[in-house]
């Protein structure tokens, strides 16, 4: 399996290359500046010049021009567009108003604003136009941003995006699912189901498949049925499923009753792979903090933050902390969001740097400061800050998308080596890798010069050992296919006798092909396999598609989680599951809604 690229940034070269054949295919030209692609129809600059980005813009905005299929017609169309002569009539004022209304509704959803705020946006635009462009105030007459219309438009956009996803899903050669059960909205818990599919040309698509209300689907059997129904609606069979990425909660990975066990049983077939499962990939920093929080540090700090938000909000020493908090989850925050925010390495590091100011503040408001005189608690705090900082760095590395899963697994393996090193250093009382703990120990030595035993190394060795075992368990399946990953990440240097029997002939043939070797040297791994002939190398190409479908980052899940925490107050308003799914899809998708289709549907429903 081939996911590791030869370079850390596998798509840099591709992003800088404009292909001349795109002009007729997608009606774009290379702009004078040389960056991106300029659309001949709408004159919009497409910043990213990967083919899938250009194709998505064309399919979403200008599918009308697919009727010009003959080479001669296509060339004539390009020439007319270059001269600014559009072959179709411009949009009517009513259609422009409809597009504007849809775009504003989408923007409200992206920013997590409530349905009723559309009226406020309308009033702002009206005031602006009356003062600046009074002759154009009439254009607002066709724009309706009332709460009910906004709801309907968001649902229409969701339906359009879902239809695009289902159309592409029919061509997926392989796909994987990511199951995230950490979405808590108000008093209800949801399962977010994301899909990553690979098309015939190895183009990768990541998107939200569905959301499932865990209050209504409490049992694993009910969850399983809901997921299968979503896959069936998308036209996907379990025979094409390659991998499962989950959180490491019992609902997901329970040995006998977890959802993963049920999914694997259902997916067993002579025609498909054993499903590769890896947990701990999603919310690595958040969920791992429960394993290393040895003295309930976060619960104590949470009480302090509540005090600061109520009685210390004007104190200058806490403004950085409060600003960070509000940027993460807004001014209004519930206990769960606060707890999740505090379990991040960056946050704990900031609070640790303010511990002296915190102690002074607690004294001033009459709160207990017993923890600041407890050397065990202080050492635990320093250790937690350090270990969570290391987990944060790993989580950020896993947040980089489009590098394929083997590169992500390399980061996991490197971190496991680090954990072994941490074990030895703690045993030797070498705190080089634990700067916060070292700072606490140095302070305590100054205060207690006669006390020779400031901290207990065994205590922290046990925590690191527990974390090592969790990592081994979470990524067992990826470790099992490690040799396959090495083979497909470096096919020209892998000895055929060590390869599986089924691929030896193709691998030998591949290594003997000088032209392919030259392509391999100048292209990144994704481009190389995309251009590999499926007729000459069907097994290698097939496995490449399957491996490319494994989730290589936690980016889309973190995007949804960030949207949830930032807009918790808005999302806690009465919303149907259908509306909630629409908001999450709009917030996480990379697809552009088909505006022309949406306007056309509106015209048909309102003749």
Coordinates of C-alpha atoms in Angstrom, one line a residue:
X1 CA 0.0 0.0 0.0
X2 CA 1.5 3.2 -1.2
X3 CA 0.6 6.2 0.7
X4 CA 3.9 7.8 1.8
X5 CA 5.0 10.5 -0.6
X6 CA 8.7 11.0 -1.4
X7 CA 8.4 14.6 -0.3
X8 CA 6.7 16.1 2.7
X9 CA 4.5 18.4 0.6
X10 CA 3.3 16.1 -2.2
X11 CA 1.1 18.5 -4.1
X12 CA 3.3 21.7 -4.2
X13 CA 4.5 21.1 -7.8
X14 CA 1.0 20.1 -9.0
X15 CA -0.5 23.3 -7.5
X16 CA 1.8 25.5 -9.6
X17 CA 1.2 23.8 -13.0
X18 CA -1.5 25.0 -15.4
X19 CA -2.3 22.5 -18.1
X20 CA -3.2 23.9 -21.5
X21 CA -5.8 21.2 -22.2
X22 CA -7.9 22.6 -19.4
X23 CA -8.8 25.6 -21.6
X24 CA -11.2 23.6 -23.8
X25 CA -12.1 21.1 -21.1
X26 CA -13.0 23.6 -18.3
X27 CA -13.0 27.0 -20.1
X28 CA -10.1 28.4 -18.1
X29 CA -6.9 30.1 -19.1
X30 CA -3.6 30.9 -17.3
X31 CA -3.8 34.4 -15.9
X32 CA -1.2 37.0 -16.7
X33 CA 0.3 36.7 -13.2
X34 CA 0.8 33.0 -13.8
X35 CA -0.9 31.9 -10.5
X36 CA -4.1 29.9 -10.5
X37 CA -6.6 29.6 -13.4
X38 CA -8.9 32.4 -14.8
X39 CA -12.4 31.3 -15.7
X40 CA -13.4 32.6 -19.1
X41 CA -17.1 32.6 -18.2
X42 CA -17.4 34.4 -14.9
X43 CA -13.8 35.9 -14.9
X44 CA -13.2 34.5 -11.4
X45 CA -9.7 33.5 -10.4
X46 CA -9.4 29.9 -9.1
X47 CA -6.5 30.2 -6.7
X48 CA -5.6 26.5 -6.3
X49 CA -4.6 25.0 -9.7
X50 CA -5.2 21.3 -9.0
X51 CA -7.4 19.8 -11.6
X52 CA -10.1 18.8 -9.1
X53 CA -10.5 22.4 -8.0
X54 CA -10.8 23.6 -11.5
X55 CA -13.2 20.8 -12.4
X56 CA -15.4 21.5 -9.3
X57 CA -15.7 25.1 -10.2
X58 CA -16.7 24.2 -13.8
X59 CA -19.2 21.6 -12.7
X60 CA -20.8 23.8 -10.0
X61 CA -21.0 27.0 -12.0
X62 CA -20.9 26.3 -15.8
X63 CA -22.3 22.8 -16.4
X64 CA -24.5 24.5 -19.0
X65 CA -21.6 24.5 -21.5
X66 CA -21.4 20.7 -21.5
X67 CA -23.8 20.9 -24.5
X68 CA -20.8 22.1 -26.6
X69 CA -19.2 18.7 -27.0
X70 CA -17.7 18.6 -30.5
X71 CA -14.1 19.7 -30.9
X72 CA -15.0 22.4 -33.4
X73 CA -17.9 23.7 -31.2
X74 CA -15.7 23.7 -28.1
X75 CA -12.9 25.6 -29.8
X76 CA -15.4 28.2 -31.2
X77 CA -16.9 28.6 -27.7
X78 CA -13.5 29.2 -26.2
X79 CA -12.7 31.9 -28.8
X80 CA -16.0 33.6 -28.3
X81 CA -15.5 33.6 -24.5
X82 CA -12.0 35.1 -25.0
X83 CA -13.6 37.9 -26.8
X84 CA -16.2 38.4 -24.1
X85 CA -19.1 37.1 -26.2
X86 CA -21.2 34.9 -24.0
X87 CA -23.3 32.4 -26.0
X88 CA -26.1 32.5 -23.4
X89 CA -28.2 35.4 -22.1
X90 CA -27.1 37.1 -18.9
X91 CA -29.0 36.3 -15.8
X92 CA -32.2 38.2 -15.2
X93 CA -32.4 40.6 -12.2
X94 CA -34.7 38.1 -10.5
X95 CA -32.1 35.3 -11.0
X96 CA -29.3 37.5 -9.7
X97 CA -31.3 38.3 -6.6
X98 CA -32.0 34.6 -6.1
X99 CA -28.3 33.8 -6.3
X100 CA -27.4 36.6 -4.0
X101 CA -30.0 35.4 -1.5
X102 CA -28.6 31.8 -1.6
X103 CA -25.0 33.1 -1.2
X104 CA -26.0 35.2 1.8
X105 CA -27.8 32.2 3.4
X106 CA -24.7 30.1 2.9
X107 CA -22.5 32.7 4.5
X108 CA -24.8 32.9 7.5
X109 CA -24.5 29.2 7.9
X110 CA -20.7 29.2 7.6
X111 CA -20.5 31.9 10.3
X112 CA -22.9 30.0 12.6
X113 CA -25.4 32.8 12.6
X114 CA -29.1 32.2 13.6
X115 CA -31.9 32.1 11.1
X116 CA -33.3 35.4 12.3
X117 CA -30.1 37.3 11.6
X118 CA -30.9 37.4 7.9
X119 CA -33.3 40.2 8.5
X120 CA -30.6 42.2 10.2
X121 CA -28.2 41.6 7.2
X122 CA -31.0 42.9 4.9
X123 CA -31.4 46.0 7.0
X124 CA -27.6 46.7 6.9
X125 CA -27.5 46.4 3.1
X126 CA -30.6 48.6 2.8
X127 CA -28.9 51.4 4.9
X128 CA -25.7 51.0 2.9
X129 CA -27.3 51.3 -0.5
X130 CA -29.6 54.2 0.5
X131 CA -26.5 56.2 1.5
X132 CA -24.0 55.1 -1.1
X133 CA -26.0 53.8 -4.1
X134 CA -29.5 55.1 -3.7
X135 CA -30.4 54.3 -7.4
X136 CA -29.8 50.5 -6.7
X137 CA -31.9 50.1 -3.6
X138 CA -34.5 48.4 -5.7
X139 CA -32.3 45.3 -6.2
X140 CA -33.1 44.3 -2.6
X141 CA -36.7 43.8 -3.4
X142 CA -36.0 40.3 -4.8
X143 CA -33.9 39.2 -1.9
X144 CA -35.8 37.5 1.0
X145 CA -33.8 36.7 4.1
X146 CA -36.7 36.0 6.4
X147 CA -36.0 33.1 8.9
X148 CA -38.3 30.6 7.1
X149 CA -36.8 31.3 3.7
X150 CA -33.3 31.1 5.1
X151 CA -34.1 27.6 6.6
X152 CA -35.4 26.4 3.2
X153 CA -32.4 27.8 1.3
X154 CA -29.9 26.1 3.6
X155 CA -31.8 22.8 3.1
X156 CA -31.7 23.4 -0.7
X157 CA -28.0 24.0 -0.6
X158 CA -27.5 20.8 1.5
X159 CA -29.6 18.8 -1.0
X160 CA -27.5 20.1 -3.9
X161 CA -24.2 19.4 -2.2
X162 CA -25.4 15.9 -1.2
X163 CA -26.5 15.2 -4.8
X164 CA -23.0 16.2 -6.1
X165 CA -21.4 13.9 -3.5
X166 CA -23.7 11.0 -4.5
X167 CA -23.0 11.5 -8.2
X168 CA -19.2 11.2 -7.5
X169 CA -19.7 8.4 -5.0
X170 CA -21.0 6.1 -7.8
X171 CA -17.6 6.2 -9.4
X172 CA -15.6 5.6 -6.2
X173 CA -13.2 2.6 -6.6
X174 CA -12.8 2.5 -2.8
X175 CA -13.8 4.4 0.2
X176 CA -13.3 4.7 3.9
X177 CA -15.4 6.1 6.8
X178 CA -14.5 8.3 9.7
X179 CA -16.9 8.0 12.7
X180 CA -16.8 10.9 15.2
X181 CA -19.0 10.6 18.3
X182 CA -17.7 13.6 20.1
X183 CA -20.3 16.1 18.7
X184 CA -22.5 17.3 21.6
X185 CA -25.1 19.8 20.6
X186 CA -27.1 21.1 23.6
X187 CA -28.1 18.0 25.5
X188 CA -27.9 15.6 22.6
X189 CA -25.0 13.6 21.3
X190 CA -24.5 13.0 17.5
X191 CA -22.4 10.7 15.4
X192 CA -20.8 12.5 12.4
X193 CA -20.1 10.1 9.5
X194 CA -17.5 11.3 7.1
X195 CA -16.5 9.6 3.8
X196 CA -13.3 9.6 1.9
X197 CA -13.5 8.1 -1.6
X198 CA -11.2 7.7 -4.6
X199 CA -12.3 8.0 -8.2
X200 CA -10.9 6.3 -11.3
X201 CA -8.1 8.9 -11.7
X202 CA -7.2 8.7 -8.0
X203 CA -9.0 12.0 -7.3
X204 CA -9.8 12.1 -3.5
X205 CA -13.1 13.3 -2.2
X206 CA -13.7 13.9 1.6
X207 CA -17.1 15.0 2.8
X208 CA -19.8 14.5 5.4
X209 CA -22.0 11.5 4.6
X210 CA -24.6 11.9 7.3
X211 CA -25.2 12.7 11.0
X212 CA -26.9 10.3 13.4
X213 CA -28.7 11.4 16.6
X214 CA -27.3 9.0 19.2
X215 CA -30.3 9.8 21.5
X216 CA -32.6 8.1 19.0
X217 CA -30.1 5.5 17.9
X218 CA -28.7 4.4 21.3
X219 CA -28.0 0.7 20.5
X220 CA -25.1 -0.3 18.2
X221 CA -27.5 -2.2 16.0
X222 CA -29.6 0.9 15.4
X223 CA -26.4 2.8 14.6
X224 CA -25.3 0.1 12.2
X225 CA -28.6 0.3 10.4
X226 CA -28.5 4.0 10.1
X227 CA -25.0 3.9 8.6
X228 CA -25.9 1.1 6.1
X229 CA -29.0 3.1 5.1
X230 CA -26.8 6.2 4.4
X231 CA -24.3 4.1 2.3
X232 CA -27.2 2.5 0.4
X233 CA -28.7 6.0 -0.4
X234 CA -25.3 7.1 -1.7
X235 CA -25.1 4.0 -3.9
X236 CA -22.1 2.5 -2.0
X237 CA -21.7 -1.2 -1.1
X238 CA -19.7 -2.5 1.8
X239 CA -17.5 -4.4 -0.7
X240 CA -15.8 -1.2 -1.6
X241 CA -15.1 -0.1 2.0
X242 CA -11.4 -0.2 2.9
X243 CA -11.0 1.5 6.3
X244 CA -12.7 2.8 9.4
X245 CA -11.3 5.7 11.4
X246 CA -13.0 6.2 14.8
X247 CA -12.5 7.8 18.2
X248 CA -11.4 5.3 20.9
X249 CA -14.6 5.4 22.9
X250 CA -16.2 2.1 24.1
X251 CA -19.2 2.7 21.8
X252 CA -16.8 2.6 18.8
X253 CA -14.1 0.0 19.8
X254 CA -15.7 -2.1 22.5
X255 CA -14.3 -5.6 22.1
X256 CA -17.6 -7.5 21.7
X257 CA -20.2 -4.8 21.4
X258 CA -18.4 -1.9 19.6
X259 CA -19.6 -0.5 16.3
X260 CA -16.3 -1.5 14.6
X261 CA -16.9 -5.2 15.4
X262 CA -20.3 -5.0 13.9
X263 CA -19.1 -3.2 10.8
X264 CA -16.3 -5.7 10.2
X265 CA -18.6 -8.6 10.5
X266 CA -21.0 -7.0 8.0
X267 CA -18.2 -6.2 5.6
X268 CA -16.6 -9.7 5.5
X269 CA -16.8 -10.9 1.9
X270 CA -14.7 -13.0 -0.5
X271 CA -14.5 -10.0 -2.8
X272 CA -13.2 -7.4 -0.3
X273 CA -10.4 -6.6 2.0
X274 CA -10.5 -7.0 5.7
X275 CA -11.5 -3.6 6.9
X276 CA -8.5 -1.7 8.3
X277 CA -9.4 0.1 11.5
X278 CA -7.4 2.7 13.4
X279 CA -8.8 4.6 16.4
X280 CA -7.2 7.5 18.3
X281 CA -6.7 9.4 15.0
X282 CA -9.7 11.6 15.7
X283 CA -9.5 14.1 18.7
X284 CA -6.1 12.6 19.6
X285 CA -5.3 15.5 21.9
X286 CA -8.7 15.6 23.6
X287 CA -9.2 11.9 24.3
X288 CA -5.6 11.2 25.2
X289 CA -5.7 13.9 27.9
X290 CA -8.0 11.6 29.9
X291 CA -5.3 9.0 30.0
X292 CA -2.5 11.3 31.2
X293 CA -4.5 13.6 33.6
X294 CA -3.1 11.9 36.7
X295 CA -4.5 14.3 39.3
X296 CA -7.7 15.7 37.8
X297 CA -5.8 18.9 36.9
X298 CA -8.3 20.0 34.2
X299 CA -11.3 19.9 36.6
X300 CA -9.5 22.2 39.1
X301 CA -8.4 24.6 36.4
X302 CA -11.9 24.6 34.9
X303 CA -13.2 26.0 38.3
X304 CA -10.5 28.8 38.1
X305 CA -11.5 29.8 34.6
X306 CA -15.2 30.1 35.6
X307 CA -14.1 32.4 38.5
X308 CA -12.0 34.5 36.0
X309 CA -14.9 34.8 33.6
X310 CA -17.2 36.0 36.4
X311 CA -14.9 38.0 38.7
X312 CA -11.7 38.7 36.9
X313 CA -12.8 39.5 33.4
X314 CA -11.3 43.1 33.5
X315 CA -7.9 42.0 34.9
X316 CA -5.2 42.8 32.3
X317 CA -3.1 39.7 33.1
X318 CA -5.9 37.4 31.9
X319 CA -6.8 39.2 28.7
X320 CA -4.7 36.9 26.5
X321 CA -6.4 33.9 28.1
X322 CA -9.9 35.3 27.8
X323 CA -9.3 36.3 24.2
X324 CA -8.0 32.8 23.3
X325 CA -11.1 31.4 25.0
X326 CA -13.6 33.6 23.1
X327 CA -11.9 33.0 19.8
X328 CA -12.2 29.3 20.3
X329 CA -15.8 29.0 21.4
X330 CA -17.3 32.5 21.7
X331 CA -18.4 34.4 24.7
X332 CA -21.1 32.0 25.7
X333 CA -19.7 28.6 26.6
X334 CA -21.0 25.5 28.3
X335 CA -19.1 23.3 30.6
X336 CA -18.3 20.6 28.0
X337 CA -16.8 23.2 25.6
X338 CA -14.7 24.7 28.4
X339 CA -13.5 21.2 29.4
X340 CA -12.5 20.4 25.8
X341 CA -10.7 23.7 25.4
X342 CA -8.7 23.2 28.6
X343 CA -7.6 19.7 27.4
X344 CA -5.5 21.2 24.6
X345 CA -1.7 21.5 25.0
X346 CA -1.7 25.1 23.9
X347 CA -4.2 26.2 26.5
X348 CA -2.6 24.3 29.3
X349 CA 0.8 25.8 28.4
X350 CA -0.8 29.3 28.5
X351 CA -2.4 28.7 31.9
X352 CA 0.8 27.3 33.3
X353 CA 2.6 30.5 32.4
X354 CA 0.0 32.4 34.4
X355 CA 0.1 30.2 37.5
X356 CA 1.6 33.0 39.7
X357 CA -1.1 35.5 38.6
X358 CA -3.8 32.8 39.1
X359 CA -2.6 32.3 42.7
X360 CA -2.7 36.0 43.4
X361 CA -6.2 36.3 41.9
X362 CA -7.6 33.3 43.9
X363 CA -6.2 34.9 47.1
X364 CA -7.9 38.2 46.2
X365 CA -11.3 36.6 45.7
X366 CA -11.1 34.4 48.8
X367 CA -10.8 31.1 46.9
X368 CA -8.7 28.2 48.1
X369 CA -5.1 28.1 47.0
X370 CA -4.2 24.8 48.6
X371 CA -3.0 23.3 45.2
X372 CA -0.2 25.8 45.0
X373 CA 1.3 24.5 48.1
X374 CA 0.9 20.8 47.1
X375 CA 4.2 19.8 45.5
X376 CA 2.7 16.6 44.0
X377 CA -0.1 18.5 42.4
X378 CA 2.3 21.1 40.9
X379 CA 4.6 18.4 39.5
X380 CA 1.5 16.7 38.0
X381 CA 0.5 20.0 36.4
X382 CA 3.9 20.5 34.9
X383 CA 4.1 17.0 33.6
X384 CA 0.6 17.3 32.1
X385 CA 1.5 20.5 30.3
X386 CA 4.6 18.9 28.8
X387 CA 3.0 15.6 27.6
X388 CA 0.0 17.5 26.2
X389 CA 2.3 19.8 24.3
X390 CA 4.0 16.8 22.7
X391 CA 0.5 15.4 21.8
X392 CA -0.5 18.8 20.4
X393 CA 2.5 18.7 18.1
X394 CA 1.6 15.2 16.9
X395 CA -2.1 16.2 16.4
X396 CA -1.0 19.2 14.3
X397 CA 1.2 16.8 12.1
X398 CA -1.9 14.6 11.7
X399 CA -3.9 17.6 10.7
X400 CA -2.0 18.0 7.4
X401 CA -4.2 16.6 4.6
X402 CA -3.3 15.1 1.2
X403 CA -0.1 13.3 2.3
X404 CA -1.6 9.8 2.4
X405 CA -2.1 7.6 5.4
X406 CA 1.4 6.1 5.5
X407 CA 2.9 9.5 6.1
X408 CA 0.5 9.9 9.0
X409 CA 1.5 6.5 10.3
X410 CA 5.2 7.6 10.1
X411 CA 4.3 10.4 12.5
X412 CA 2.7 7.9 14.8
X413 CA 5.7 5.6 14.8
X414 CA 8.1 8.6 15.4
X415 CA 6.0 9.6 18.4
X416 CA 6.1 6.1 19.8
X417 CA 9.9 6.2 19.6
X418 CA 9.7 9.5 21.5
X419 CA 7.7 7.9 24.2
X420 CA 10.4 5.3 24.7
X421 CA 12.9 8.1 25.0
X422 CA 10.7 9.9 27.5
X423 CA 10.5 6.7 29.6
X424 CA 14.3 6.5 29.8
X425 CA 14.7 10.2 30.5
X426 CA 12.1 10.2 33.3
X427 CA 13.8 7.1 34.9
X428 CA 17.1 9.0 34.8
X429 CA 15.4 12.1 36.1
X430 CA 16.5 13.9 33.0
X431 CA 13.8 16.5 32.3
X432 CA 15.2 17.9 29.1
X433 CA 11.9 16.9 27.2
X434 CA 9.7 18.2 30.1
X435 CA 10.5 22.0 30.5
X436 CA 7.4 22.8 32.5
X437 CA 8.0 19.9 35.0
X438 CA 11.7 21.0 35.2
X439 CA 10.6 24.5 36.0
X440 CA 8.3 23.3 38.8
X441 CA 11.0 21.0 40.2
X442 CA 13.6 23.8 40.2
X443 CA 11.2 26.1 42.0
X444 CA 10.4 23.5 44.6
X445 CA 14.1 22.8 45.2
X446 CA 14.6 26.4 46.0
X447 CA 11.8 26.4 48.5
X448 CA 12.6 22.9 50.0
X449 CA 16.3 22.6 49.9
X450 CA 16.3 19.8 52.5
X451 CA 13.8 17.7 50.5
X452 CA 15.8 15.4 48.2
X453 CA 12.7 13.7 46.6
X454 CA 10.8 16.4 44.8
X455 CA 8.9 14.2 42.4
X456 CA 8.3 10.5 41.9
X457 CA 9.6 9.2 38.5
X458 CA 7.7 5.9 38.7
X459 CA 4.4 7.9 38.8
X460 CA 5.1 9.4 35.4
X461 CA 6.6 6.3 33.9
X462 CA 3.3 4.5 34.5
X463 CA 1.5 7.3 32.7
X464 CA 3.8 7.1 29.7
X465 CA 3.6 3.3 29.7
X466 CA -0.2 3.6 29.6
X467 CA 0.0 6.0 26.7
X468 CA 2.3 3.6 24.8
X469 CA -0.2 0.7 25.2
X470 CA -3.1 2.9 24.0
X471 CA -1.1 3.8 20.9
X472 CA -0.2 0.2 20.2
X473 CA -3.9 -0.7 20.5
X474 CA -5.3 2.2 18.4
X475 CA -3.0 1.7 15.4
X476 CA -2.6 -2.1 15.4
X477 CA -4.1 -2.5 11.9
X478 CA -1.8 0.1 10.3
X479 CA 1.2 -1.6 12.0
X480 CA 0.0 -4.9 10.5
X481 CA 0.1 -3.5 6.9
X482 CA 3.4 -1.6 7.4
X483 CA 5.3 -3.8 4.9
X484 CA 2.7 -3.1 2.3
X485 CA 2.9 0.6 2.9
X486 CA 6.7 0.4 2.4
X487 CA 6.2 -1.5 -0.8
X488 CA 3.8 0.9 -2.4
X489 CA 5.5 4.0 -1.1
X490 CA 8.8 3.0 -2.8
X491 CA 8.0 0.4 -5.5
X492 CA 11.3 0.7 -7.4
X493 CA 13.5 -0.1 -4.4
X494 CA 11.4 -2.9 -2.9
X495 CA 12.7 -6.4 -3.6
X496 CA 10.1 -8.4 -5.5
X497 CA 10.8 -11.6 -3.5
X498 CA 9.5 -9.9 -0.4
X499 CA 6.3 -8.7 -2.1
X500 CA 3.0 -10.7 -2.0
X501 CA 3.0 -13.4 -4.7
X502 CA 0.0 -11.8 -6.5
X503 CA 2.0 -8.6 -7.2
X504 CA 5.5 -9.9 -7.9
X505 CA 5.1 -10.1 -11.7
X506 CA 3.6 -6.6 -12.0
X507 CA 6.3 -5.2 -9.6
X508 CA 9.1 -6.8 -11.6
X509 CA 7.6 -5.4 -14.8
X510 CA 7.3 -2.0 -13.2
X511 CA 10.9 -1.9 -12.0
X512 CA 12.1 -2.8 -15.5
X513 CA 10.3 0.1 -17.2
X514 CA 12.8 3.0 -17.7
X515 CA 10.0 5.5 -18.7
X516 CA 8.1 4.8 -15.4
X517 CA 11.3 5.2 -13.4
X518 CA 11.8 8.6 -14.9
X519 CA 8.2 9.6 -14.2
X520 CA 8.6 8.3 -10.6
X521 CA 11.7 10.5 -10.1
X522 CA 10.1 13.8 -11.3
X523 CA 6.5 13.3 -10.1
X524 CA 5.1 13.0 -6.6
X525 CA 3.7 9.6 -5.6
X526 CA 0.0 10.6 -6.1
X527 CA 0.7 11.8 -9.7
X528 CA 2.7 8.8 -10.5
X529 CA 0.0 6.3 -9.5
X530 CA -2.7 8.4 -11.1
X531 CA -0.9 8.1 -14.5
X532 CA -0.1 4.4 -14.1
X533 CA -1.9 2.2 -16.7
X534 CA -4.7 0.2 -15.2
X535 CA -4.5 -2.2 -18.1
X536 CA -0.8 -3.0 -17.6
X537 CA -0.8 -2.9 -13.8
X538 CA -4.3 -3.7 -12.6
X539 CA -3.3 -5.1 -9.2
X540 CA -0.9 -2.3 -8.3
X541 CA -3.4 0.3 -9.5
X542 CA -6.3 -1.3 -7.7
X543 CA -4.4 -1.5 -4.4
X544 CA -3.3 2.1 -4.9
X545 CA -6.9 3.3 -5.1
X546 CA -7.7 1.4 -1.9
X547 CA -4.8 2.7 0.0
X548 CA -5.5 6.3 -1.2
X549 CA -9.0 6.0 0.3
X550 CA -7.6 5.6 3.9
X551 CA -8.0 8.8 5.9
X552 CA -4.6 10.6 6.0
X553 CA -5.6 13.4 8.4
X554 CA -8.1 14.5 11.0
X555 CA -8.7 17.8 9.2
X556 CA -12.4 17.4 8.2
X557 CA -13.3 16.1 11.7
X558 CA -11.5 19.0 13.4
X559 CA -13.2 21.4 11.0
X560 CA -16.6 20.1 12.1
X561 CA -15.6 20.1 15.8
X562 CA -14.2 23.7 15.6
X563 CA -17.5 24.8 13.9
X564 CA -19.5 23.2 16.7
X565 CA -17.5 24.7 19.6
X566 CA -17.4 28.2 18.0
X567 CA -21.1 28.2 17.4
X568 CA -22.4 26.1 20.3
X569 CA -24.9 28.7 21.4
X570 CA -26.5 29.1 17.9
X571 CA -26.6 25.3 17.3
X572 CA -28.2 24.8 20.7
X573 CA -31.3 26.6 19.5
X574 CA -34.2 24.4 18.4
X575 CA -33.0 22.7 15.2
X576 CA -34.1 19.5 13.5
X577 CA -31.5 16.9 12.7
X578 CA -32.0 17.7 9.0
X579 CA -31.1 21.4 9.6
X580 CA -28.1 20.4 11.8
X581 CA -26.8 18.1 9.0
X582 CA -27.2 20.9 6.5
X583 CA -25.1 23.3 8.7
X584 CA -22.3 20.7 9.2
X585 CA -22.2 19.9 5.5
X586 CA -21.9 23.5 4.5
X587 CA -19.2 24.1 7.1
X588 CA -17.0 21.2 6.1
X589 CA -17.4 20.6 2.4
X590 CA -14.9 21.7 -0.2
X591 CA -17.5 21.5 -3.0
X592 CA -19.2 24.6 -4.4
X593 CA -23.0 24.6 -4.5
X594 CA -24.5 24.4 -8.0
X595 CA -25.9 27.9 -8.0
X596 CA -27.4 27.7 -11.5
X597 CA -29.2 24.4 -10.5
X598 CA -30.5 26.0 -7.3
X599 CA -31.8 29.1 -9.2
X600 CA -33.4 26.8 -11.8
X601 CA -35.1 24.8 -9.1
X602 CA -36.5 27.9 -7.5
X603 CA -37.9 29.1 -10.9
X604 CA -39.5 25.8 -11.5
X605 CA -41.1 25.7 -8.0
X606 CA -42.3 29.4 -8.4
X607 CA -43.4 29.6 -12.1

